Short mmCIF file of C-alpha atoms in Angstrom, two decimals:
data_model
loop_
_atom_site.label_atom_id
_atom_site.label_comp_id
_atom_site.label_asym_id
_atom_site.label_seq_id
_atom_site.Cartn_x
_atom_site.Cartn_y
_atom_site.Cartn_z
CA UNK C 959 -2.57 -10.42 -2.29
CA UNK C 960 -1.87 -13.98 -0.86
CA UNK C 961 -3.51 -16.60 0.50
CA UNK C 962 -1.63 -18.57 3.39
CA UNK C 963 -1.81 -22.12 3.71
CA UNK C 964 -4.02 -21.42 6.57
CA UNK C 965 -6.33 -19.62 4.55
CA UNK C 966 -5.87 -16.12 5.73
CA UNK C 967 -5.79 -13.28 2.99
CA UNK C 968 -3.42 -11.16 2.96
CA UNK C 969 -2.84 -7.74 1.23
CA UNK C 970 -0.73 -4.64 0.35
CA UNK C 971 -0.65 -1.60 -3.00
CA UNK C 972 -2.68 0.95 -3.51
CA UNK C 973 -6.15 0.96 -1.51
CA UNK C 974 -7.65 4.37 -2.99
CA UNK C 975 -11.05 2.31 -3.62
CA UNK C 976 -10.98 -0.25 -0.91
CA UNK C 977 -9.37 -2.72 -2.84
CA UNK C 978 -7.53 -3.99 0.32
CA UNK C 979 -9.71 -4.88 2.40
CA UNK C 980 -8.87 -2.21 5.20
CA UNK C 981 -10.00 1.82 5.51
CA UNK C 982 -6.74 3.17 5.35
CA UNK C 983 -5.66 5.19 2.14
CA UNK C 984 -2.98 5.27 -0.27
CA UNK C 985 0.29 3.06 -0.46
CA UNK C 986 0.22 0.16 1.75
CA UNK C 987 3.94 -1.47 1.66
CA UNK C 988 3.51 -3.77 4.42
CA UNK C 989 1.07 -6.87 3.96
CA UNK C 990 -2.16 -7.01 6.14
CA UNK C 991 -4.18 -9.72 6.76
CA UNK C 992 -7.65 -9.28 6.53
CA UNK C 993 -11.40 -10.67 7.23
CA UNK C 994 -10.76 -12.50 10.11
CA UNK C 995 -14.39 -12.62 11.13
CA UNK C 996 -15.85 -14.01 7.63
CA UNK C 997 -12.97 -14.82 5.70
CA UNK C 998 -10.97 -18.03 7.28
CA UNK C 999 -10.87 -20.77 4.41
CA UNK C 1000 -10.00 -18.77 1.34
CA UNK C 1001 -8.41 -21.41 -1.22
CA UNK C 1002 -7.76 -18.86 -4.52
CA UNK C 1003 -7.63 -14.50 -4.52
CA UNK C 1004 -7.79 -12.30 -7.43
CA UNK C 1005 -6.66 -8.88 -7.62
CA UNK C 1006 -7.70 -6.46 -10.36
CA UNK C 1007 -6.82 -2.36 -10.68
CA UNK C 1008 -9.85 -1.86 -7.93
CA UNK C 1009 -11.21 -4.94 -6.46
CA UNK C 1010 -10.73 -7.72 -4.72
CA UNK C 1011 -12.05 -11.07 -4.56
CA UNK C 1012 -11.39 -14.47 -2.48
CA UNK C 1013 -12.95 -17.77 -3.13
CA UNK C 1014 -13.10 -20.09 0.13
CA UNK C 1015 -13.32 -23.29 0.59
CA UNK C 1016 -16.78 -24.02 0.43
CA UNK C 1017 -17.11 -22.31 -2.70
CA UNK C 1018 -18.17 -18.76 -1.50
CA UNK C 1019 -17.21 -16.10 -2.88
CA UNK C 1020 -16.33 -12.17 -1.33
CA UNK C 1021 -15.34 -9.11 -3.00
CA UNK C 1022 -14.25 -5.79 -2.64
CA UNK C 1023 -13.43 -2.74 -3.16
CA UNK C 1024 -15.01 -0.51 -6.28
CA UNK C 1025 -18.30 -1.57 -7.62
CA UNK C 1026 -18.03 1.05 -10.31
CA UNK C 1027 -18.88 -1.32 -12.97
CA UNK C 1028 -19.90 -3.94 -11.41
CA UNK C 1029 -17.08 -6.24 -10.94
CA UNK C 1030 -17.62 -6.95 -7.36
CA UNK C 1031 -20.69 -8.87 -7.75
CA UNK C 1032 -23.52 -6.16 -6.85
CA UNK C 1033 -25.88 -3.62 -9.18
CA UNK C 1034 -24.72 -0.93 -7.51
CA UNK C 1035 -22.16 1.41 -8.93
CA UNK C 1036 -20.98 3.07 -5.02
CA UNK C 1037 -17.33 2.43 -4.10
#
């Protein structure tokens, strides 16, 4: 993932658990950008095995993708 010096997030890799921000499954090769309605000012993004997450420039921060133990922020373990 990348953040442009816009502030648009961009992604690509595997997206079997949503990690990219998009529906589609499988091998992405191509980047996409994505959250264009919330996510404008991202400043940092982290990418682990099946998450996502973007810190923007007020400080807030969104994540993604499997929730399987937790690591996108909510007690719920539903991808």
């Amino acid at each position: 993932a990348i953040v442009t010096v816009t502030g648009r997030v961009a992604t690509w890799g595997e997206n079997n658990f949503g990690q990219l921000g998009f529906p589609c499954e499988g091998l992405q090769l191509s980047p996409q950008f994505i959250g264009e309605k919330y996510l404008r000012d991202a400043v940092q993004v982290e990418c682990g095995e099946r998450h996502t997450s973007a810190l923007t420039k007020s400080g807030t921060v969104y994540s993604w993708g499997s929730g399987e133990t937790h690591q996108i922020g909510i007690m719920d373990n539903v991808d």
